[in-house]
Amino acid sequence: MRFNFSFVLLVVLSICGPALALGPPMDMADAFKLSIDRTGTAATFRWQVAEGYYLYRESLQATTDDGTKLDLRTPAGEMKDDPGFGNTEVYFGQAAATLADAPQTMKLTFQGCQDGGICYPFRTVAIDGLRIEAEAPFGIRPQDPPAFQSFALIAPSAEPEKVEQSAPAPAPVPAPLAEPGMVEGFLARGGTVLLLASFMGLGVLLAFTPCVFPMYPILAATLGRQGASLSPGRSFLLSSTYVVALAAAFSLFGILAAWLGQSFQIALQSPPAILITAAVFIILAIASFGMVEVQLPAGLRDRLARSQRSLGGSFGSTAILGFSSALLIGPCVTAPLAGALLYIAKTGNLLLGAAALFALGIGKGIPLILIGTSGAALLPRAGAWMAQIRWLFGFIFLATAIWYIDRLIPPPVTLALSAALLVSIGVFFGAFDTLPQQAGIGRRLMKSASLLSMLYGVFLAFGAASGSTSMLQPLQFSGGPVASRSLPGLTKASFATVSSNGELKAAVAEAGKPSLVYFTADWCVSCRVIERSVLSDPQVAESLKDTNLVSVDLSDMTPDKQQLMKDSNVIGPPTMLFFDRKGAELPSIRMVGEISARSLIDTAAQTQQALAKPAIDNTAGARQ
Amino acid sequence: MTLTRRQLVAMAGFAAIAPPSLVFARTDPTSQEMVLHDPEAPVLGNPKGDVTVVEYFDYQCPYCKSSYGMVRDVVEQDGKVRLVLKDWPVFGGASVIAAQAVLASAKLGKYEKTLDAMFHTPNKLQQTDVEKALKKAGLTFDGVGKAVIEHQAWISGLLDRNWMQAAAFKFVGTPSFVVGTTSFAGVLDRKGLKEAIAKARG
């Protein structure tokens, strides 16, 4: 038996005297009832905040078990003003926070007060799956207080923040939140190995998106040029070389972009980069056609001949091709790409970020290697067909070059170039050759295809001459007979465009309804896919009918837009951000990269749901 | 409801015939002696006063700040109250640093001035706020930093005892008061504090 005559036993807690202006403070666990639910990799924490109590937004923090900070997303709160002591952002009623990539076990910290009465210590709970275990109820025991000089380092209350003194503070600007802490999430769960394996897996999934499609003919062309020397083993090695070079370039661009502080995608869309890439493909095309008939200055001819010789089979040229191909898929923003780039930007960890990008590139290339190795057997080895195969690949390279410089030149010029290409294809493959009487089906079909290519080329030429801009409807030029049809779906024109931070803030804050902000660009292949098959879906239009649609068109880059991207942590198009009525971003549901109609409808529904919660929108005025 | 004097005396008597626990009580950081008369803790008001008001507080707690002026005023007007302000930095790192700075300033002879300046900072403390408060008291951040390091053991000892006392009282947060032998969770208004003092005088 042990006696404890501590003074505390003698002191009586006065809980009902007139001394207390408010009711006695509840236990913290009752004042802030915490629950967790998980869907997929995401976890949402909800606090039921007792009436007359509030939670500090800034106090909400999540870390891994070893203390690495996780990217916990919180909605904007209410500004609480203590006269003379400044504003703080708090939640009354309900609060929610989300983690896009939540590890199995983690720690969650929060803090709040009884309004006008008492402030509770920071409380840390340990999370394991769906289980919540309370830790020491009295905060950190300051046996070892932090070193005095480390003021700037201590978290979280010492992080510098702009203090707004003006009364009813406007909803905060889209807070500079990081992309779903994808890299951190994988690292937390399984270290570097899981991170790299996951990025490779994500790469494989992304290999079947339109952005990667041009890689297939390019690789086929590379292999096709090998002729008789192409064995399965060799085509495996060549495909692998191509893919490794592609992945290396991909991670190199990532490092460069991080180093230069430039947006990766924007850098790849700069005119010099486009011209260089197009030039590489034109040189490849020339090499494919053979230089025999073309007279060029001696120096250039020698160089081309050399490159042609080396292209005859060297791994070096395949590597160059892989490297240039990275320029083609680089501009396609995908969630893992954005995650890796933001990770590099945030942590400065170039090596790990680059390794993740490399793994992503390899993943995108795995199907290429498989198809390259198994499909090579189908390619002709020798004979009369060989020349035509080489021509075909030459044309594919030229088409790639045209597709690439399309973003720099006026659309009618693209049409004119395409017309020239299609007519040439027709001529090269026998549109005007006379078929001998005994010609077989193959020859006849070839001639039909050539003539069709001719015909399409001629239409495009007409279109170009009349100022048309559409490859698919070249004769639907302005002034022509335009069939007007009203689409039930959305188009790019359904979005109000903004081009600076100020305009965006105004657009999302003044709408009086939730907003969707869509970053797009003409050169963005995934955006075209979204506009053609996602936005046009009537169900998507229906789900977004109460949403204020805003877009940022990044086709023409300006410093303002660059700043806007930087401030909203947008790596490139396509990216969709969601904002509540008051203009605060709902960061947990941003969408990056190509999306499906289903996922957009689901997200729109999620937005509405999130907005229905008073924790996010508790201003009666904004509800009208 | 409070314990009667008789009960207190009875308990004290029991303590007296139980030497081991008496020794324990003396060194126990949660003893009456350490709560009300911690010899290491700076004292405000009248050091020889007959009633001790202890407040567990945090420099970032809005209600500690808004009631600070009133508490000082009541103690001043009474004239016979010892006031012991005990740092319980529930708001985390920045509060710990503010507490360290103010305690170190006591060793530099500027306790009251620094404390007063620190209570008049914004709710959310930045390094610049602490620097400004120290400057108001005629100190520099670096100078105080040196004093903090020099008196680290004393400061940590105080903070640790405060924490243990708050935990033992099962206080849920700041501010919390002990006036005589009664504790109060949450902010007190002027009337409440005066009544608590009167009650402690019996």
XYZ file of N, CA and C in Angstrom, chain A residues 376-474:
297
model
N 8.115 -8.175 -83.422
C 9.150 -7.990 -84.428
C 9.117 -9.093 -85.471
N 8.680 -10.272 -85.044
C 8.650 -11.406 -85.968
C 7.699 -11.148 -87.136
N 6.715 -10.252 -86.916
C 5.721 -9.993 -87.949
C 6.258 -9.064 -89.033
N 7.361 -8.382 -88.725
C 7.879 -7.414 -89.692
C 8.595 -8.144 -90.826
N 8.476 -7.645 -92.061
C 9.145 -8.306 -93.190
C 10.655 -8.190 -93.068
N 11.326 -9.191 -93.575
C 12.775 -9.226 -93.433
C 13.494 -8.663 -94.648
N 13.018 -8.948 -95.824
C 13.761 -8.543 -97.021
C 12.805 -8.496 -98.197
N 13.321 -8.185 -99.334
C 12.503 -8.219 -100.536
C 11.969 -6.849 -100.888
N 11.099 -6.837 -101.862
C 10.599 -5.594 -102.430
C 9.831 -4.785 -101.379
N 9.195 -5.515 -100.461
C 8.407 -4.824 -99.430
C 9.258 -3.936 -98.536
N 10.484 -4.322 -98.406
C 11.365 -3.637 -97.456
C 11.410 -2.134 -97.705
N 11.536 -1.761 -98.961
C 11.650 -0.340 -99.289
C 10.384 0.389 -98.838
N 9.256 -0.265 -99.098
C 7.995 0.394 -98.758
C 7.807 0.518 -97.255
N 8.273 -0.502 -96.538
C 8.202 -0.428 -95.075
C 9.026 0.754 -94.586
N 10.203 0.906 -95.162
C 11.057 2.017 -94.738
C 10.379 3.348 -95.051
N 9.735 3.405 -96.214
C 9.010 4.642 -96.539
C 7.922 4.913 -95.501
N 7.193 3.832 -95.220
C 6.075 3.994 -94.274
C 6.568 4.611 -92.960
N 7.705 4.061 -92.490
C 8.215 4.599 -91.231
C 8.719 6.022 -91.402
N 9.271 6.296 -92.567
C 9.690 7.679 -92.856
C 8.497 8.607 -92.721
N 7.358 8.173 -93.280
C 6.156 9.009 -93.201
C 5.661 9.137 -91.755
N 5.804 8.039 -91.008
C 5.383 8.129 -89.600
C 6.215 9.180 -88.870
N 7.520 9.196 -89.130
C 8.370 10.203 -88.484
C 7.943 11.606 -88.907
N 7.653 11.758 -90.218
C 7.232 13.081 -90.703
C 5.915 13.490 -90.039
N 5.001 12.529 -89.925
C 3.716 12.835 -89.302
C 3.927 13.270 -87.850
N 4.863 12.582 -87.179
C 5.155 12.959 -85.797
C 5.678 14.393 -85.738
N 6.577 14.709 -86.667
C 7.146 16.066 -86.699
C 6.041 17.089 -86.917
N 5.116 16.804 -87.838
C 4.023 17.746 -88.101
C 3.138 17.879 -86.872
N 2.826 16.738 -86.264
C 1.978 16.765 -85.071
C 2.629 17.622 -83.987
N 3.956 17.534 -83.939
C 4.647 18.243 -82.882
C 4.713 19.744 -83.122
N 4.963 20.151 -84.392
C 5.059 21.605 -84.616
C 3.680 22.228 -84.813
N 2.670 21.383 -84.844
C 1.289 21.883 -84.957
C 1.018 23.001 -83.966
N 1.570 22.845 -82.745
C 1.280 23.826 -81.696
C 1.968 25.161 -81.941
N 2.913 25.199 -82.878
C 3.612 26.458 -83.161
C 3.061 27.163 -84.383
N 2.445 26.420 -85.266
C 2.061 27.008 -86.562
C 0.544 27.153 -86.651
N 0.072 28.055 -87.506
C -1.376 28.223 -87.634
C -2.020 26.939 -88.156
N -3.235 26.619 -87.713
C -3.882 25.366 -88.116
C -3.931 25.146 -89.630
N -4.231 26.157 -90.447
C -4.270 25.868 -91.889
C -2.922 25.376 -92.417
N -1.840 25.842 -91.792
C -0.519 25.376 -92.239
C -0.364 23.889 -91.902
N -0.847 23.511 -90.725
C -0.814 22.096 -90.368
C -1.598 21.291 -91.394
N -2.745 21.833 -91.783
C -3.569 21.150 -92.768
C -2.818 21.017 -94.092
N -2.145 22.090 -94.478
C -1.405 22.073 -95.740
C -0.296 21.032 -95.674
N 0.451 21.013 -94.541
C 1.538 20.043 -94.409
C 0.995 18.615 -94.416
N -0.123 18.429 -93.735
C -0.715 17.099 -93.704
C -1.181 16.686 -95.084
N -1.735 17.651 -95.831
C -2.171 17.365 -97.192
C -0.987 16.888 -98.018
N 0.123 17.633 -97.896
C 1.320 17.248 -98.648
C 1.755 15.848 -98.260
N 1.701 15.552 -96.965
C 2.130 14.243 -96.478
C 1.233 13.142 -97.040
N -0.086 13.372 -96.977
C -1.024 12.342 -97.427
C -0.929 12.119 -98.936
N -0.780 13.192 -99.683
C -0.640 13.041 -101.139
C 0.623 12.249 -101.442
N 1.718 12.623 -100.712
C 2.977 11.904 -100.952
C 2.834 10.433 -100.607
N 2.160 10.156 -99.502
C 1.961 8.750 -99.132
C 1.238 8.029 -100.281
N 0.184 8.693 -100.812
C -0.551 8.111 -101.937
C 0.373 7.796 -103.096
N 1.189 8.776 -103.418
C 2.075 8.597 -104.575
C 3.089 7.493 -104.300
N 3.695 7.520 -103.112
C 4.729 6.540 -102.797
C 4.177 5.124 -102.788
N 2.912 4.991 -102.390
C 2.386 3.631 -102.276
C 1.515 3.242 -103.470
N 1.677 3.994 -104.553
C 1.138 3.496 -105.815
C -0.225 3.991 -106.228
N -0.642 5.171 -105.794
C -1.941 5.683 -106.223
C -1.979 5.862 -107.737
N -0.831 6.204 -108.310
C -0.824 6.459 -109.752
C -0.115 5.371 -110.542
N 0.289 4.335 -109.840
C 0.924 3.235 -110.569
C -0.162 2.426 -111.275
N 0.163 1.957 -112.424
C -0.821 1.143 -113.144
C -0.758 -0.282 -112.605
N -1.947 -0.809 -112.308
C -1.974 -2.177 -111.808
C -1.947 -3.142 -112.986
N -1.088 -4.100 -112.918
C -1.134 -5.111 -113.983
C -2.419 -5.940 -113.835
N -2.888 -6.473 -114.945
C -4.148 -7.237 -114.959
C -4.191 -8.328 -113.909
N -3.027 -8.988 -113.748
C -3.026 -10.140 -112.848
C -2.723 -9.762 -111.396
N -2.794 -8.454 -111.071
C -2.448 -8.020 -109.705
C -3.334 -8.694 -108.675
N -2.731 -9.051 -107.527
C -3.468 -9.750 -106.473
C -4.223 -8.774 -105.581
N -4.955 -9.351 -104.633
C -5.782 -8.535 -103.740
C -4.937 -7.522 -102.970
N -3.777 -7.976 -102.515
C -2.911 -7.091 -101.735
C -2.565 -5.835 -102.500
N -2.111 -6.011 -103.731
C -1.721 -4.858 -104.542
C -2.909 -3.935 -104.755
N -4.081 -4.549 -104.988
C -5.272 -3.726 -105.276
C -5.699 -2.943 -104.030
N -5.679 -3.628 -102.902
C -6.042 -2.925 -101.654
C -5.067 -1.785 -101.397
N -3.797 -2.053 -101.654
C -2.777 -1.026 -101.452
C -3.083 0.186 -102.302
N -3.505 -0.092 -103.561
C -3.812 1.025 -104.445
C -5.034 1.802 -103.933
N -6.040 1.076 -103.452
C -7.225 1.757 -102.901
C -6.819 2.658 -101.745
N -5.985 2.088 -100.841
C -5.561 2.870 -99.678
C -4.800 4.110 -100.128
N -3.949 3.933 -101.127
C -3.170 5.069 -101.619
C -4.083 6.145 -102.165
N -5.088 5.696 -102.921
C -6.003 6.677 -103.508
C -6.802 7.391 -102.430
N -7.211 6.628 -101.409
C -7.949 7.259 -100.317
C -7.071 8.297 -99.607
N -5.819 7.929 -99.390
C -4.894 8.864 -98.754
C -4.778 10.127 -99.611
N -4.660 9.910 -100.946
C -4.637 11.025 -101.907
C -5.856 11.927 -101.716
N -7.004 11.238 -101.700
C -8.272 11.958 -101.645
C -8.363 12.807 -100.371
N -7.994 12.173 -99.261
C -8.026 12.885 -97.975
C -7.071 14.079 -98.051
N -5.899 13.818 -98.644
C -4.912 14.896 -98.798
C -5.475 16.048 -99.596
N -6.206 15.719 -100.637
C -6.773 16.770 -101.491
C -7.805 17.582 -100.707
N -8.637 16.863 -99.955
C -9.625 17.583 -99.133
C -8.923 18.519 -98.142
N -7.885 17.987 -97.504
C -7.150 18.817 -96.527
C -6.568 20.036 -97.227
N -6.077 19.839 -98.447
C -5.497 20.962 -99.181
C -6.572 22.020 -99.446
N -7.758 21.547 -99.828
C -8.872 22.492 -100.032
C -9.154 23.238 -98.731
N -9.242 22.457 -97.654
C -9.537 23.044 -96.353
C -8.499 24.092 -95.992
N -7.233 23.736 -96.180
C -6.160 24.663 -95.831
C -6.301 25.946 -96.632
N -6.609 25.792 -97.920
C -6.716 26.961 -98.787
C -7.910 27.827 -98.378
N -8.913 27.218 -97.742
C -10.092 28.003 -97.366
C -10.029 28.438 -95.908
N -8.910 28.190 -95.241
C -8.755 28.657 -93.865
C -9.417 27.768 -92.833
N -9.653 26.521 -93.165
C -10.254 25.625 -92.186
C -9.213 25.250 -91.134
N -9.692 24.830 -89.967
C -8.767 24.477 -88.905
C -8.929 23.036 -88.465
N -9.914 22.348 -89.005
C -10.189 21.012 -88.501
C -9.680 19.935 -89.441
N -8.909 19.019 -88.888
C -8.401 17.908 -89.678
C -9.534 16.970 -90.068
N -10.538 16.872 -89.171
C -11.602 15.901 -89.413
C -12.692 16.465 -90.311
N -12.892 17.775 -90.253
C -13.910 18.381 -91.103
C -13.269 19.517 -91.885
N -12.361 19.158 -92.781
C -11.573 20.209 -93.441
C -12.432 21.145 -94.295
